[in-house]
Short mmCIF file of N, CA and C and ligand atoms in Angstrom, two decimals:
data_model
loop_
_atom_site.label_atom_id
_atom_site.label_comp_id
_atom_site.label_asym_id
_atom_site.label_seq_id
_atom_site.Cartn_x
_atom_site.Cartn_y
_atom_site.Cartn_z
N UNK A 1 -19.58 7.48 8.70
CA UNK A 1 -18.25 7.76 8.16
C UNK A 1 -17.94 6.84 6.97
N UNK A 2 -17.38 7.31 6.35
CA UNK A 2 -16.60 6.75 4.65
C UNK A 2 -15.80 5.33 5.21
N UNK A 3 -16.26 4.29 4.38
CA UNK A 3 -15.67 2.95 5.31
C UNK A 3 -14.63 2.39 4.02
N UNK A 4 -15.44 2.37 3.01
CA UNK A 4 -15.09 1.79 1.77
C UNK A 4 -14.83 2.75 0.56
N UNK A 5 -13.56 2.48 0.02
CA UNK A 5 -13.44 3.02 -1.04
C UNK A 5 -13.03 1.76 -2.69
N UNK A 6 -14.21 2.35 -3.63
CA UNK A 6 -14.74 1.34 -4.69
C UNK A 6 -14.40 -0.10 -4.11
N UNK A 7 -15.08 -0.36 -3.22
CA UNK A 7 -15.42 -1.88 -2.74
C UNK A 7 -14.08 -1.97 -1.48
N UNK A 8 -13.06 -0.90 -1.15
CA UNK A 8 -11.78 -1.49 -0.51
C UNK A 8 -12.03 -1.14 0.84
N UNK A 9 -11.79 -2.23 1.77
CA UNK A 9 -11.95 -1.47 3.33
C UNK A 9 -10.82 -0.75 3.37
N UNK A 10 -11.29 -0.05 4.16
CA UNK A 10 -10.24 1.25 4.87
C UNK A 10 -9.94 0.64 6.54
N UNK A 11 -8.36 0.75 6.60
CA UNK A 11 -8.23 0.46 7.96
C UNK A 11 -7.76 1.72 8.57
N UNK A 12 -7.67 1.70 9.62
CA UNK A 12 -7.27 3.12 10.19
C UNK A 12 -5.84 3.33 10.70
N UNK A 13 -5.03 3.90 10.25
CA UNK A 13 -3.72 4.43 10.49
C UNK A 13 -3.20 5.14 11.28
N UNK A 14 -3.28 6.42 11.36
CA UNK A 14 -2.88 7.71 11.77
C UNK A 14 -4.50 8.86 12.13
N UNK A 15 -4.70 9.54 13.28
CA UNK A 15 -5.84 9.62 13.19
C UNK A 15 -5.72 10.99 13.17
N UNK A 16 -6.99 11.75 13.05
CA UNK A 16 -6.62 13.33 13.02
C UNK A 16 -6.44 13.89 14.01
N UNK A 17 -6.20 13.60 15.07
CA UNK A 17 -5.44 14.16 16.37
C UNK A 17 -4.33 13.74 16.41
N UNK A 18 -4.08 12.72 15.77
CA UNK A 18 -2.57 12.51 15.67
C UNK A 18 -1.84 13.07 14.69
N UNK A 19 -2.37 13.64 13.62
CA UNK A 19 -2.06 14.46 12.30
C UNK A 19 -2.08 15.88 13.25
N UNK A 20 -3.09 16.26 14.05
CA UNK A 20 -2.40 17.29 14.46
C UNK A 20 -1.91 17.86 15.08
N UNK A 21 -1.56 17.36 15.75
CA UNK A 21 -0.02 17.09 16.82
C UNK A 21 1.12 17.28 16.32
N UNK A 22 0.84 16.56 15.17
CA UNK A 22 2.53 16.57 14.75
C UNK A 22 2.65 17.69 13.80
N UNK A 23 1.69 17.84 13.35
CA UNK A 23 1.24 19.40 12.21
C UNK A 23 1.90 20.35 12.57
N UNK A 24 1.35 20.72 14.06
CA UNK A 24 1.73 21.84 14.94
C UNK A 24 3.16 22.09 15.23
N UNK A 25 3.80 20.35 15.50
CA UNK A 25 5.12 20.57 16.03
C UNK A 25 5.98 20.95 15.18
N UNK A 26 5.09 20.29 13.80
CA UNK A 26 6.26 20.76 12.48
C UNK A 26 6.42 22.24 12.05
N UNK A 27 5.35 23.02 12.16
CA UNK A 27 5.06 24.11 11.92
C UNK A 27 5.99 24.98 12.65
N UNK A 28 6.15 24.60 14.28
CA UNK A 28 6.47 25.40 15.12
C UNK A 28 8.15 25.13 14.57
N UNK A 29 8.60 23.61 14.53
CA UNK A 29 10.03 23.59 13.89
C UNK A 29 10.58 24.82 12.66
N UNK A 30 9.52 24.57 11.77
CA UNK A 30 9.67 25.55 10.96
C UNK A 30 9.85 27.16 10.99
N UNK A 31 9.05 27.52 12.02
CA UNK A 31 9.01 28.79 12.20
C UNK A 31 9.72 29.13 13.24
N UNK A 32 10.67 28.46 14.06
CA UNK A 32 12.03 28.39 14.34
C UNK A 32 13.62 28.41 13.41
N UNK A 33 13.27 27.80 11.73
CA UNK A 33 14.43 27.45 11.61
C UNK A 33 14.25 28.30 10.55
N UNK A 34 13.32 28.77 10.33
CA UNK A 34 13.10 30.43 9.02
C UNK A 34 12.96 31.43 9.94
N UNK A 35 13.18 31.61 10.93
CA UNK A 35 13.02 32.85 11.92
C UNK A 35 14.17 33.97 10.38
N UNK A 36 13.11 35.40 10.99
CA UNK A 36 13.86 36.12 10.34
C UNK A 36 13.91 36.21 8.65
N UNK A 37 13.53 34.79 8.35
CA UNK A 37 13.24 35.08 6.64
C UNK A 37 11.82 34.77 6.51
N UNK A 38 11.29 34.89 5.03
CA UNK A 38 10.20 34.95 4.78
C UNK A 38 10.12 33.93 3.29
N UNK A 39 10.26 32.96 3.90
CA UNK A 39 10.34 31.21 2.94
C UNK A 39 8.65 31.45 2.23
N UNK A 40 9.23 31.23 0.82
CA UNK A 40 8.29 30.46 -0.11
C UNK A 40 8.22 29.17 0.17
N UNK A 41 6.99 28.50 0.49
CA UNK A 41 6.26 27.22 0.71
C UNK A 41 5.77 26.74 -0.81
N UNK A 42 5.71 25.59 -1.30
CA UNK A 42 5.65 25.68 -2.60
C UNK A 42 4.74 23.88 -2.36
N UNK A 43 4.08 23.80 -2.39
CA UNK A 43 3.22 22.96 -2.46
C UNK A 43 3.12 22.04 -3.19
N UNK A 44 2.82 20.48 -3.27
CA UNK A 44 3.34 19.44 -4.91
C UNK A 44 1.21 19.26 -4.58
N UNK A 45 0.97 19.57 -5.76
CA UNK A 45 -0.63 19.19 -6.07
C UNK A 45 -1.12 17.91 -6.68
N UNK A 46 -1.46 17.10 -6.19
CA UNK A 46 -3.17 17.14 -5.76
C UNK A 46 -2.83 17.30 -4.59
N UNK A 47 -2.00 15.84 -3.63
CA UNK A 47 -1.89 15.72 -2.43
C UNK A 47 -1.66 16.56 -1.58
N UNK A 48 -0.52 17.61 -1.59
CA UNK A 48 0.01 18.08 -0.48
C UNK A 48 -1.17 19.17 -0.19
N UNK A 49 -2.43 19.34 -0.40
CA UNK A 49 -2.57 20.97 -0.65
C UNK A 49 -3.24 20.69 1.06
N UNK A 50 -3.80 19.81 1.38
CA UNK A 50 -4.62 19.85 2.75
C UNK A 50 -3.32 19.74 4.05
N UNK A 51 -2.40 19.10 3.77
CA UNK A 51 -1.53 19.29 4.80
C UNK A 51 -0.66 20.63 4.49
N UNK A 52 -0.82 21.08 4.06
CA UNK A 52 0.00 22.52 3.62
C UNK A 52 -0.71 23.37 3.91
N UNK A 53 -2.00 23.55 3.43
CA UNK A 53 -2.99 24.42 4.26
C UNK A 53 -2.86 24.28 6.08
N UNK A 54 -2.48 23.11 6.52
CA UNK A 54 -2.97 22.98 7.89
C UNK A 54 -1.35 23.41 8.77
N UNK A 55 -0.53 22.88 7.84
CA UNK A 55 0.58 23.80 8.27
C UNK A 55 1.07 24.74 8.51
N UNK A 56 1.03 25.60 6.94
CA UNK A 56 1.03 27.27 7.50
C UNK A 56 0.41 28.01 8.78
N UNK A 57 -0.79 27.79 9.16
CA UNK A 57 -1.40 27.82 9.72
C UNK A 57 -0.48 27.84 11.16
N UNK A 58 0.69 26.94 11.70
CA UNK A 58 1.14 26.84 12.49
C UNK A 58 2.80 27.99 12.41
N UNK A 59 2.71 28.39 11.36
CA UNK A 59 4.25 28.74 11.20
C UNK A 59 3.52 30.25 11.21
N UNK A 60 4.53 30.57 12.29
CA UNK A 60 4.12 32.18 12.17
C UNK A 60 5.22 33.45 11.75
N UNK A 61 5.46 33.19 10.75
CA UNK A 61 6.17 34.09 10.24
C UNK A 61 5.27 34.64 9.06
N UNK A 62 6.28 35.82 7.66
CA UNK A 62 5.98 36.26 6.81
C UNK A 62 6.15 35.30 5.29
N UNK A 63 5.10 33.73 5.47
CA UNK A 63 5.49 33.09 4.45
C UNK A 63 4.63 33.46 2.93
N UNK A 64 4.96 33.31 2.11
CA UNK A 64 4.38 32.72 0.85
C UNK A 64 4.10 31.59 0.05
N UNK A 65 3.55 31.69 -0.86
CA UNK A 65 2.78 30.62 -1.26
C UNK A 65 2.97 30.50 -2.85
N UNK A 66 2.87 29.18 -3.31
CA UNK A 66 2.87 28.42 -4.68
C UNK A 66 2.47 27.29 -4.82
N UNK A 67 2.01 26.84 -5.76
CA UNK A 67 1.70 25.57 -6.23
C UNK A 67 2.22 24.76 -7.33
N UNK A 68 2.35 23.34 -7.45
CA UNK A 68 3.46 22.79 -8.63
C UNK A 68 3.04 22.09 -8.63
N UNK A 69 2.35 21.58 -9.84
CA UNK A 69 1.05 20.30 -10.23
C UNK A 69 2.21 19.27 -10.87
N UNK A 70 2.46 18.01 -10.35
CA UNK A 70 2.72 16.85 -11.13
C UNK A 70 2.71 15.59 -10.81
N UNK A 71 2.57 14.93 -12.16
CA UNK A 71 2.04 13.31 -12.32
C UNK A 71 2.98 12.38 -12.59
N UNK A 72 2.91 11.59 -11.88
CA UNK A 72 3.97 10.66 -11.84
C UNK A 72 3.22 8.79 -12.84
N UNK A 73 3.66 8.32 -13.53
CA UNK A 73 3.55 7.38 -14.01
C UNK A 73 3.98 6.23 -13.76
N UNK A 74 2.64 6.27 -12.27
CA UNK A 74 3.64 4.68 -11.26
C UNK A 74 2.97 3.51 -11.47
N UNK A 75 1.68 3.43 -11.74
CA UNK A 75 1.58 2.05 -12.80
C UNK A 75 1.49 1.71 -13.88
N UNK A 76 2.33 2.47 -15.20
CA UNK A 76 2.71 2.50 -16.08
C UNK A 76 3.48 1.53 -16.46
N UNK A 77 4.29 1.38 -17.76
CA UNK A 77 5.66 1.27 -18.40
C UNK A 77 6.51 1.74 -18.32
N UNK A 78 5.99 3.53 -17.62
CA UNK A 78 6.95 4.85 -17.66
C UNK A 78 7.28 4.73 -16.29
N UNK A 79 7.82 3.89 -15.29
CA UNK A 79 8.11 4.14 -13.82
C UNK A 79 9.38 5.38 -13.46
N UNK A 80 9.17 6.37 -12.57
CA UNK A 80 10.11 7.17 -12.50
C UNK A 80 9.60 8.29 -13.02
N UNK A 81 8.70 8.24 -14.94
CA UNK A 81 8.92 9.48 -15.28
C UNK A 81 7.59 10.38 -14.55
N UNK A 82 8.43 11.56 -14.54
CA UNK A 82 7.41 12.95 -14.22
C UNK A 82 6.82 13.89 -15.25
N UNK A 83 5.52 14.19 -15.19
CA UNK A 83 5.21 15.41 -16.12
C UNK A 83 4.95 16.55 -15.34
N UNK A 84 5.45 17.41 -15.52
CA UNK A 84 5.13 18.90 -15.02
C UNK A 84 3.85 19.38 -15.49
N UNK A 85 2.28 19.41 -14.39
CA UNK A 85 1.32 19.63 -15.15
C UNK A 85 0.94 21.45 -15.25
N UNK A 86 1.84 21.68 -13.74
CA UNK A 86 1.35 23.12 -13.81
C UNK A 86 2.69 23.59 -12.95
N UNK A 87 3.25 24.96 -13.64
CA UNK A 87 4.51 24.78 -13.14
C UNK A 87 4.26 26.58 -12.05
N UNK A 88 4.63 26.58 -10.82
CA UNK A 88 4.72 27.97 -10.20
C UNK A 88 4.68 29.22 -11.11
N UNK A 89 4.34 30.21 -10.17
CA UNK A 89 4.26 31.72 -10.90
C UNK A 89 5.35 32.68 -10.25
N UNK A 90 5.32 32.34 -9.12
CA UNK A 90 6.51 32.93 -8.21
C UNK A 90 8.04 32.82 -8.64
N UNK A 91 8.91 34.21 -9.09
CA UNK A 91 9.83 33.79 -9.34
C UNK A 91 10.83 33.35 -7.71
N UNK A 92 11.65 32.39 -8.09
CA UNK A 92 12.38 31.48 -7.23
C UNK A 92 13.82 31.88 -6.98
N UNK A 93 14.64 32.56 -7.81
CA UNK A 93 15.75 33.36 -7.32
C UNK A 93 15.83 33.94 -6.07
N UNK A 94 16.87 33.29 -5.15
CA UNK A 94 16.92 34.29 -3.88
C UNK A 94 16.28 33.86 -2.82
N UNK A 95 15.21 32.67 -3.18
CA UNK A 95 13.97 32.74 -2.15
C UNK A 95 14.54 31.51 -1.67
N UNK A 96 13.62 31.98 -0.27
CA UNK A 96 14.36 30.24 0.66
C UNK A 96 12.59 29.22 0.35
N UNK A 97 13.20 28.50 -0.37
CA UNK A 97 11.85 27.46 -0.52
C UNK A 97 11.94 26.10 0.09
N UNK A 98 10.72 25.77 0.49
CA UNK A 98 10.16 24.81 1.45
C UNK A 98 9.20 24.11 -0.12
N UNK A 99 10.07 22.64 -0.22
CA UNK A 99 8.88 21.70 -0.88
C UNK A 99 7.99 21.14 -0.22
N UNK A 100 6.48 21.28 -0.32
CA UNK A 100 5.77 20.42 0.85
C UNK A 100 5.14 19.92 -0.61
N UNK A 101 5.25 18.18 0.44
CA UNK A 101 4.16 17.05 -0.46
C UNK A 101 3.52 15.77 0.69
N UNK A 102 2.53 15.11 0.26
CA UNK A 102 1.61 14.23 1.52
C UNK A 102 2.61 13.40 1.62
N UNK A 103 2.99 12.83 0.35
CA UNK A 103 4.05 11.47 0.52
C UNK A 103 5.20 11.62 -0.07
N UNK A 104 6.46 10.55 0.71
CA UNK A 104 7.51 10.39 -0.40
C UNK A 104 7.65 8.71 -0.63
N UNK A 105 7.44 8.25 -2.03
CA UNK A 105 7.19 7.12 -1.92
C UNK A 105 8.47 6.04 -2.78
N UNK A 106 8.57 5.87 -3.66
CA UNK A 106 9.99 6.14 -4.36
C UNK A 106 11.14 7.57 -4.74
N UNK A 107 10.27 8.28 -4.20
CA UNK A 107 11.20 10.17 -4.21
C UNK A 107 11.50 10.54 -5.21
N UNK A 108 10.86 9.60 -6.67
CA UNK A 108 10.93 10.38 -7.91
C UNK A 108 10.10 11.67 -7.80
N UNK A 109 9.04 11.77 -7.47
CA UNK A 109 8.37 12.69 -7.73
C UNK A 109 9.32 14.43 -7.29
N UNK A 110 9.64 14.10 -5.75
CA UNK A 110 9.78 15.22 -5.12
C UNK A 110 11.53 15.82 -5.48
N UNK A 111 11.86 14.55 -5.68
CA UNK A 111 13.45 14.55 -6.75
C UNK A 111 13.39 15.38 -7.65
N UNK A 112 12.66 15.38 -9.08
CA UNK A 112 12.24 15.71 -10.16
C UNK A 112 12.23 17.20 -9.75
N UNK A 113 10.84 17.38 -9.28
CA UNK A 113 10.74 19.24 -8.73
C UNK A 113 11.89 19.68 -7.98
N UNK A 114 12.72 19.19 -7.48
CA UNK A 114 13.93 19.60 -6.11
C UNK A 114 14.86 20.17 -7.61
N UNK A 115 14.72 19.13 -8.62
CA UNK A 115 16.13 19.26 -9.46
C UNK A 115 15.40 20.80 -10.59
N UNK A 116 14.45 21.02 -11.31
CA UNK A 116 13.66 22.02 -11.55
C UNK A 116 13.94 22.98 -10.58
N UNK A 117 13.22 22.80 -9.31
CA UNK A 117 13.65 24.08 -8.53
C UNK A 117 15.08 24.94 -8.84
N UNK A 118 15.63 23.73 -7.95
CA UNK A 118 17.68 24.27 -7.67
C UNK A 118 18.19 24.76 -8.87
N UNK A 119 17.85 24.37 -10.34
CA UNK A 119 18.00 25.12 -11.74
C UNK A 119 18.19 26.49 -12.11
N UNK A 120 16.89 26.79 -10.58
CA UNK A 120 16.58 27.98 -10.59
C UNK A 120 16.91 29.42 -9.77
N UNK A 121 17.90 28.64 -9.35
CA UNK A 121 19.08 29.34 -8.25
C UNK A 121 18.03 29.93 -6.82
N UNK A 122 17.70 29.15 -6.10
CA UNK A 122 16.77 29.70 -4.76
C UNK A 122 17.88 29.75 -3.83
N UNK A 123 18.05 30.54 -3.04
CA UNK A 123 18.93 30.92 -1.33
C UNK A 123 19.39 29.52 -0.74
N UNK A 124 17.95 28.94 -0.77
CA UNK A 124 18.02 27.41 -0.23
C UNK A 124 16.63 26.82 -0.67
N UNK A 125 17.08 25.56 -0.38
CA UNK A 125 15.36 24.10 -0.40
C UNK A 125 15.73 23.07 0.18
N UNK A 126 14.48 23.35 0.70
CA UNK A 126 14.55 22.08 1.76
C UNK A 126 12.80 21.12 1.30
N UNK A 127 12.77 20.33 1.78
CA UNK A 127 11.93 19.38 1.65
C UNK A 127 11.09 18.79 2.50
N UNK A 128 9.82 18.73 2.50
CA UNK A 128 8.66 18.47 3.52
C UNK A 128 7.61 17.24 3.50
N UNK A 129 7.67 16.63 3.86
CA UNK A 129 6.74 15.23 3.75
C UNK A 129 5.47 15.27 4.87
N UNK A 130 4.65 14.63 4.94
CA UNK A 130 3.70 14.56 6.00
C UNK A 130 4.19 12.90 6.26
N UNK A 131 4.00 12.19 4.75
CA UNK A 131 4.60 10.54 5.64
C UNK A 131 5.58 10.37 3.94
N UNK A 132 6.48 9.48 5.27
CA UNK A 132 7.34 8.95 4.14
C UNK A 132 7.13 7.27 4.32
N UNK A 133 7.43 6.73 2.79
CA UNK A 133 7.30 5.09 2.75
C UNK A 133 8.21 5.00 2.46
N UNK A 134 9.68 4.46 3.09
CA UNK A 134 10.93 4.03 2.89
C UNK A 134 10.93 2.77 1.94
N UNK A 135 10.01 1.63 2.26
CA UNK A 135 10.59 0.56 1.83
C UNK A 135 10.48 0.86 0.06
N UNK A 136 9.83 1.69 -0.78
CA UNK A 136 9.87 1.41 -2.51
C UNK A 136 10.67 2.52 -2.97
N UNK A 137 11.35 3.60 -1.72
CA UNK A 137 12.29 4.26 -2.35
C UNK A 137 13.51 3.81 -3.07
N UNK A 138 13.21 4.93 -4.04
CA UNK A 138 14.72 4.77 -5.52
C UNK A 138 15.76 5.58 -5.59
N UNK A 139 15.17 6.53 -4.62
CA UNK A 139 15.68 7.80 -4.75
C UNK A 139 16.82 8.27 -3.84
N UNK A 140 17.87 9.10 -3.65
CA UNK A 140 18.84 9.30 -2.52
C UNK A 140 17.85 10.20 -1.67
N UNK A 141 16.87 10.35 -1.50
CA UNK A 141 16.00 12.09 -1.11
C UNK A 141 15.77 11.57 0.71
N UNK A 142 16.06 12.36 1.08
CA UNK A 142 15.74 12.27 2.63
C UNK A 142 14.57 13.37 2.86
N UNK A 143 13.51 13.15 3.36
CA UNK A 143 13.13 14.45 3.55
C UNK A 143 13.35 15.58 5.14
N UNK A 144 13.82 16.62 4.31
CA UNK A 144 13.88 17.44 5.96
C UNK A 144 13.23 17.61 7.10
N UNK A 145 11.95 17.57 6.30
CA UNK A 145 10.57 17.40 7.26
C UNK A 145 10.07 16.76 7.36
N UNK A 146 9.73 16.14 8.37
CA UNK A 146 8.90 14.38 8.28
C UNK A 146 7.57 14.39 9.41
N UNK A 147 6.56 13.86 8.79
CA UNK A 147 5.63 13.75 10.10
C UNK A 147 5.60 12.33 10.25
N UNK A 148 5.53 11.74 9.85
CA UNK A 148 5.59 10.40 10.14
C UNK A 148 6.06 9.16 8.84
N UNK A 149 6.83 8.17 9.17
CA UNK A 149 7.56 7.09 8.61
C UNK A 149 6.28 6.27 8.94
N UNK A 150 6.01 5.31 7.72
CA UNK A 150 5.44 4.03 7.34
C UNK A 150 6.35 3.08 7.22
N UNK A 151 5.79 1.60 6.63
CA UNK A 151 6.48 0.94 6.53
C UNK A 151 6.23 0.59 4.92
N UNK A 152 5.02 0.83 4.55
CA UNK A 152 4.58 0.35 3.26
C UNK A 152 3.07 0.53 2.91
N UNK A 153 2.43 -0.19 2.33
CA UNK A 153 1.10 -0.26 2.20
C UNK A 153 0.40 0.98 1.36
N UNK A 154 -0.83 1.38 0.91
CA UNK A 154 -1.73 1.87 0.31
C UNK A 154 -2.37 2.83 0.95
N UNK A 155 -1.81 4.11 1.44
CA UNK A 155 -2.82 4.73 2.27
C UNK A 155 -3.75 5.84 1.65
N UNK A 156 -4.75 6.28 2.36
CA UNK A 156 -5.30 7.47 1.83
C UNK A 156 -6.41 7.86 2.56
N UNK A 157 -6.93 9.13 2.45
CA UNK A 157 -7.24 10.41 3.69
C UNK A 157 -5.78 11.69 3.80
N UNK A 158 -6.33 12.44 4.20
CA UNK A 158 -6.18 14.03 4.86
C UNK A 158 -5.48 14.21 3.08
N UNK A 159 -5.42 14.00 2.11
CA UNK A 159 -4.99 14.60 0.91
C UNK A 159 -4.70 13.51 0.05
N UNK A 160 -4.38 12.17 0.70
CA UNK A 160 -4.23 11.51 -0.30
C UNK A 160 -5.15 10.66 -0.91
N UNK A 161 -4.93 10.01 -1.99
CA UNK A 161 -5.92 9.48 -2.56
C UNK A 161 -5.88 7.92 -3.22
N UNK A 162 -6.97 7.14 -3.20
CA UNK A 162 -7.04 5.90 -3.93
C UNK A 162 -7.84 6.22 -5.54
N UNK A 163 -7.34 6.14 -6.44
CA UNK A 163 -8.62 6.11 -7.46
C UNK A 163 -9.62 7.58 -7.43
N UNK A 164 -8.10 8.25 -6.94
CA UNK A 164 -9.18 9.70 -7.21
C UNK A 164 -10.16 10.20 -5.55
N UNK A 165 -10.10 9.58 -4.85
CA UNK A 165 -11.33 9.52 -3.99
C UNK A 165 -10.38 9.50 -2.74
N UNK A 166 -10.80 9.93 -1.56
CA UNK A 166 -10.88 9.56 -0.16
C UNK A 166 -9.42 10.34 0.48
N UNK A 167 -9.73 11.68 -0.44
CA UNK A 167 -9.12 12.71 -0.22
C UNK A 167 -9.20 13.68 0.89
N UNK A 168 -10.90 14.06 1.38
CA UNK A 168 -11.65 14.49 2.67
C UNK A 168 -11.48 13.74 3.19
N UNK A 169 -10.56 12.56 3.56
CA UNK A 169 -10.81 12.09 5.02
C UNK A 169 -9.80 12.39 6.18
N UNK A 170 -10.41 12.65 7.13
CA UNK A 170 -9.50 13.74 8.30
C UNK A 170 -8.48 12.26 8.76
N UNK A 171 -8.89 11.12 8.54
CA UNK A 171 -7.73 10.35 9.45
C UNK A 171 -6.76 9.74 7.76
N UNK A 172 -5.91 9.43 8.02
CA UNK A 172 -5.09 8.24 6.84
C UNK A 172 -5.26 7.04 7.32
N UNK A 173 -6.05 6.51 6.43
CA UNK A 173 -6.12 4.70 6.47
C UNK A 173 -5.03 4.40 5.67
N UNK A 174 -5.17 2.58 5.62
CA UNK A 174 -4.56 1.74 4.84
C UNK A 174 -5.57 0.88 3.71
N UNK A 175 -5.54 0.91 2.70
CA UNK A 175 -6.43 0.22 1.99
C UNK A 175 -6.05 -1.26 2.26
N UNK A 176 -6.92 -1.93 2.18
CA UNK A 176 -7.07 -3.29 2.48
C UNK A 176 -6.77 -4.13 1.36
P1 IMP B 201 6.86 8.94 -5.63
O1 IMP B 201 7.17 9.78 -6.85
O2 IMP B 201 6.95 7.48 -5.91
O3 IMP B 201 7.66 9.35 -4.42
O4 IMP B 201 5.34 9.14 -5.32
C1 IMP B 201 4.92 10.30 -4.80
C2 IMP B 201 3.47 10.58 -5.09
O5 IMP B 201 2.69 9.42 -5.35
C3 IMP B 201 2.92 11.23 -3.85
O6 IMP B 201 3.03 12.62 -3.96
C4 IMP B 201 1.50 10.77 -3.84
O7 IMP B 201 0.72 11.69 -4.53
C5 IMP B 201 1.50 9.45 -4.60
N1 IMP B 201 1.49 8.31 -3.65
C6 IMP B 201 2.53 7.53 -3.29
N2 IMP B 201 2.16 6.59 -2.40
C7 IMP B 201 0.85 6.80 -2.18
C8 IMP B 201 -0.12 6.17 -1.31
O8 IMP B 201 0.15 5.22 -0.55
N3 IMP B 201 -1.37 6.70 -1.34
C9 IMP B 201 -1.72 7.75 -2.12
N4 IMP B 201 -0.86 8.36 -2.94
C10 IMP B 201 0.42 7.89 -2.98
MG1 MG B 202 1.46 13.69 -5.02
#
């Protein structure tokens, strides 16, 4: 198994039975609280796409699908700002949309797309996290959906990433 990423130990966090446990429960929440509609899921790319895949999967209704590529400039000069790299195809009027992303970490990112979205007059939006890191938030953003609260630290596995890398890994470590 993948121990090190470019020289960093990986400690182990959250494991993939514990990712899917809570996957399931979220899914099933979901497909309780859209009963009856048929919610656009709208995905934030690179990260969210492996926990979003593993989600739907649990929600059994008539959902759809999108994707919304953007980069955030967090060890920059530019802290906060967002670029929109690839913006949905699905028009958003009317539709009940679900933001799913891996992390919320200062909540610029998922802020930014929430405020883009709502522009765009949707039924409703709500907001989906797999983990949230409270302590470097900037943001007022709560997310609706939560799989699990951190406290801090560097993680990466099931979508997220260090340096590009250690994206395939089924558990979330902590970089060392
Ligand atoms: P925010 O805009 O500060 O909330 O950052 C959100 C984005 O930064 C997430 O969608 C992730 O892609 C990335 N990110 C934040 N924290 C981490 C982390 O600990 N590991 C990997 N990616 C992270
Ligand atoms: Mg991201």
């Amino acid at each position: 198994m993948l121990k090190n990423i470019n020289g960093k130990e990986l400690r182990p966090l959250i494991t993939s039975d514990q990712i899917s446990t809570r996957v399931r429960e979220m899914g099933e929440e979901l497909t309780r609280d859209y009963k009856d509609k048929n919610p656009l899921f709208i995905g934030i790319l690179k990260g969210g796409f492996i926990f979003l895949a593993d989600l739907i999967r649990h929600v059994e209704l008539n959902v759809e699908l999108d994707f919304i590529r953007a980069s955030s400039y967090r060890e920059s000069d530019r802290p906060g700002e967002i670029e929109l790299l690839h913006d949905i195809s699905a028009p958003i009027k009317d539709r009940h949309v679900l933001l799913v992303d891996d992390i919320v970490d200062t909540g610029a990112t998922i802020e930014h797309i929430r405020e883009i979205i709502l522009s765009r007059a949707p039924a409703s939006l709500k907001t989906c996290a797999m983990v949230d890191k409270r302590e470097r938030r900037k943001t007022e953003i709560e997310p609706d959906y939560l799989g699990f609260e951190i406290e801090g630290g560097f993680i990466v596995g099931y979508g997220t990433d260090y340096a590009g890398k250690g994206r395939n890994l089924p558990d979330i470590f902590v970089i060392e």
